[in-house]
Short mmCIF file of C-alpha atoms in Angstrom, two decimals:
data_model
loop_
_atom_site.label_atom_id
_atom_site.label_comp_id
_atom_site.label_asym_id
_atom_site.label_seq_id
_atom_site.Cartn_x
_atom_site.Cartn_y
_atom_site.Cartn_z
CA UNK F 1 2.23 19.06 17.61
CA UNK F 2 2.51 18.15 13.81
CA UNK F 3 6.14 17.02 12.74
CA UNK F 4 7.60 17.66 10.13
CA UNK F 5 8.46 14.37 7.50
CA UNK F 6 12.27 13.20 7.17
CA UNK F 7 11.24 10.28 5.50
CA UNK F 8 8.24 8.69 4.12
CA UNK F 9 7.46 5.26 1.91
CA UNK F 10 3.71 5.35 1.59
CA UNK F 11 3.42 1.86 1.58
CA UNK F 12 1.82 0.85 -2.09
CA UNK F 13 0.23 3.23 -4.39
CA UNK F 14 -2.85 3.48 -5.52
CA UNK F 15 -2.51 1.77 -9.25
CA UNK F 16 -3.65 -1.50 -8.48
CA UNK F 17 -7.09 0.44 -8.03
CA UNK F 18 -7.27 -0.17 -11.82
CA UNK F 19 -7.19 -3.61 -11.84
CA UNK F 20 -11.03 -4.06 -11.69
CA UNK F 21 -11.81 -1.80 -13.96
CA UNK F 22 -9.57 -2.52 -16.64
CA UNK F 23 -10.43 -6.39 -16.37
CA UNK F 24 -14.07 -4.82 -16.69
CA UNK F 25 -13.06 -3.16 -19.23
CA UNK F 26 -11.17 -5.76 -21.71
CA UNK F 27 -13.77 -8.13 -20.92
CA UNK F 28 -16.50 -5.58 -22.41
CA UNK F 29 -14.04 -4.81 -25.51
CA UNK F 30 -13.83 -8.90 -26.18
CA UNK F 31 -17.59 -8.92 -25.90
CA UNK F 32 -18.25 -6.46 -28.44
CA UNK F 33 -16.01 -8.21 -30.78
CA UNK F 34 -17.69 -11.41 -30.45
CA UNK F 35 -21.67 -9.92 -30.65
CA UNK F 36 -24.17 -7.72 -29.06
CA UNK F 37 -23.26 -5.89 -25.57
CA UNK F 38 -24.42 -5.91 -21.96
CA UNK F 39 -22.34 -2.68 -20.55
CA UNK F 40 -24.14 -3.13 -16.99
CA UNK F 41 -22.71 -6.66 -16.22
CA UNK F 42 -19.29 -5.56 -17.20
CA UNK F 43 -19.75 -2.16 -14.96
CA UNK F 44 -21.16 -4.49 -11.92
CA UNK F 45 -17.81 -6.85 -12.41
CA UNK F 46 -15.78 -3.25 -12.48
CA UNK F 47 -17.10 -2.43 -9.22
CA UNK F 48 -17.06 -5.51 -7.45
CA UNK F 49 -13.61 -6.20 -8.33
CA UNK F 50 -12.99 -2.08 -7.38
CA UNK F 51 -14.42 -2.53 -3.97
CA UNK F 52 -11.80 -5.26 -2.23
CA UNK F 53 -9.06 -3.68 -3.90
CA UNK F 54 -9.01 -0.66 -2.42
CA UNK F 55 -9.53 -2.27 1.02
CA UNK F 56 -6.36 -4.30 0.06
CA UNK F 57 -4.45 -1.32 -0.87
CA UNK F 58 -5.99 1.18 2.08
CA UNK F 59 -4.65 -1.27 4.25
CA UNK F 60 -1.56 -1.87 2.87
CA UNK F 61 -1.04 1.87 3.20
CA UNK F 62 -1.65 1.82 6.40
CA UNK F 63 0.60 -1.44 7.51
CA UNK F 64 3.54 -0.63 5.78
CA UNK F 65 3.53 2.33 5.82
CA UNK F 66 7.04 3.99 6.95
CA UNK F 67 7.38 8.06 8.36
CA UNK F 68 10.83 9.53 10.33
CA UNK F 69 9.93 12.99 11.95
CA UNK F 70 12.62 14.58 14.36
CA UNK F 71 10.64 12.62 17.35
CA UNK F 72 9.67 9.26 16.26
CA UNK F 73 9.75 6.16 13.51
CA UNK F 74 6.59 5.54 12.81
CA UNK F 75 6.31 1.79 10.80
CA UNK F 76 3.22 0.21 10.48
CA UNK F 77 1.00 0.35 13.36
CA UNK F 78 4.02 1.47 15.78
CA UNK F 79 5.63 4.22 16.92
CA UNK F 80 9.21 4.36 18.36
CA UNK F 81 10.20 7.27 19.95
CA UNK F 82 13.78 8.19 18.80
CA UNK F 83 14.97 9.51 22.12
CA UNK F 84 15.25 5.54 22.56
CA UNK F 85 17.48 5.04 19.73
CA UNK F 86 21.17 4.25 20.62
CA UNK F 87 22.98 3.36 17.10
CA UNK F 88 21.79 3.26 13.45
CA UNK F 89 25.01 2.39 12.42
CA UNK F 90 27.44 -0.44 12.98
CA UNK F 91 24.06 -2.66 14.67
CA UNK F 92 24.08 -6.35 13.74
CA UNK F 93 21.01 -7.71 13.03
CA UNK F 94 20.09 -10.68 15.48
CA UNK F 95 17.79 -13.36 15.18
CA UNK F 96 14.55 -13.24 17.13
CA UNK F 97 14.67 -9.46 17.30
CA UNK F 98 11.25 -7.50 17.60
CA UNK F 99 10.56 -6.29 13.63
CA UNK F 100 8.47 -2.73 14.42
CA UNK F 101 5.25 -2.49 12.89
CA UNK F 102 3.31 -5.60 14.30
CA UNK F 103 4.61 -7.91 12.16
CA UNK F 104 6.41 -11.59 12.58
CA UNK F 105 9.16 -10.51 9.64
CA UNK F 106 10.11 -8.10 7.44
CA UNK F 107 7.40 -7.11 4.87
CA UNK F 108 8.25 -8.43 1.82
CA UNK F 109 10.27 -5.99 -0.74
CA UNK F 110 12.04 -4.16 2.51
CA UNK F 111 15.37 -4.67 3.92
CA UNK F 112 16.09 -4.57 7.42
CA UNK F 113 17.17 -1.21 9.44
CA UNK F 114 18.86 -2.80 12.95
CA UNK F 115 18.15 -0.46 15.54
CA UNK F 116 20.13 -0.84 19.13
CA UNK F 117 17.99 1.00 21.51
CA UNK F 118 19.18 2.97 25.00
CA UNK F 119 18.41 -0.57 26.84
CA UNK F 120 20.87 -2.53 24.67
CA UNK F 121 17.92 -4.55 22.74
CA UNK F 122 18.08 -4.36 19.12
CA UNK F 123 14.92 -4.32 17.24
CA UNK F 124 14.43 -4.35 13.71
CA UNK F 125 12.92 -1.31 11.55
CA UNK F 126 12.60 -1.74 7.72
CA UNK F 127 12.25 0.15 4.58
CA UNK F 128 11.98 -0.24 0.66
CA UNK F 129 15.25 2.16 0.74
CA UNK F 130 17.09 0.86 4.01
CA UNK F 131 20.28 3.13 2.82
CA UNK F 132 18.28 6.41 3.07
CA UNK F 133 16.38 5.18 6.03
CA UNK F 134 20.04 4.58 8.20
CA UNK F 135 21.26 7.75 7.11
CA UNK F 136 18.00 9.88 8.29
CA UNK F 137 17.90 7.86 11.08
CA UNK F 138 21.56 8.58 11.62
CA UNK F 139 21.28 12.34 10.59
CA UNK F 140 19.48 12.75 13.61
CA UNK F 141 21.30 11.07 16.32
CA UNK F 142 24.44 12.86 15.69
CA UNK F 143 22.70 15.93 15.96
CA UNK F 144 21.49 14.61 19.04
CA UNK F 145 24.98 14.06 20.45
#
């Protein structure tokens, strides 16, 4: 059954896609000021540089990626089901606590979302916007109670 989205961060967009290509690009423009033109080189290095890049950013969309439906937090690669959520608010972070989504920290440019769950463990969720994150998160658990 499809959920419907509380919250979302997509994770990066999709404008360092034009990295390559510019680069390409420029590098054609300076060559043409400077003498005759080889367009196909410059459209090879356009390519090449296009190619890793949007591995880079598919995964990145995919790894920090952050969606709050009625049932779950989804961040990352993980899934936490929100029927295991205690508190949202008032939860000190603690060091060595889990960070959701696979990682060993917070991704960089997030700030941290403590979490205490039904068992008393707090782990750590994060978000670009950690406000609105608490308060969706927290939207829901009062209804919940």
């Amino acid at each position: 059954m499809d959920q419907p989205t509380l919250y979302a961060e997509p994770g990066t967009s999709w404008w360092p896609l034009l990295w390559g290509p510019v680069f390409a690009a420029l590098g054609f423009g300076v060559e043409a000021l400077t003498g005759p033109t080889r367009p196909l080189p410059w459209l090879l290095v356009g390519v090449v540089l296009l190619l890793p890049t949007a591995l880079w950013v598919q995964a990145r969309r995919r790894l920090y990626r952050v969606r709050l439906t009625p049932v779950a937090l989804h961040q990352g690669r993980e899934e936490l089901r929100l029927r295991d959520v205690e508190a949202v608010e008032g939860v000190e972070p603690r060091a060595g606590a889990k960070v959701l989504g696979g990682g060993f920290s917070l991704p960089r440019g997030t700030e941290a979302v403590p979490l205490r769950l039904a068992d008393g463990t707090v782990v750590m969720g994060w978000a670009r916007d950690a406000d609105a994150l608490r308060a969706a998160i927290g939207k829901l658990l009062s209804t919940r109670a």
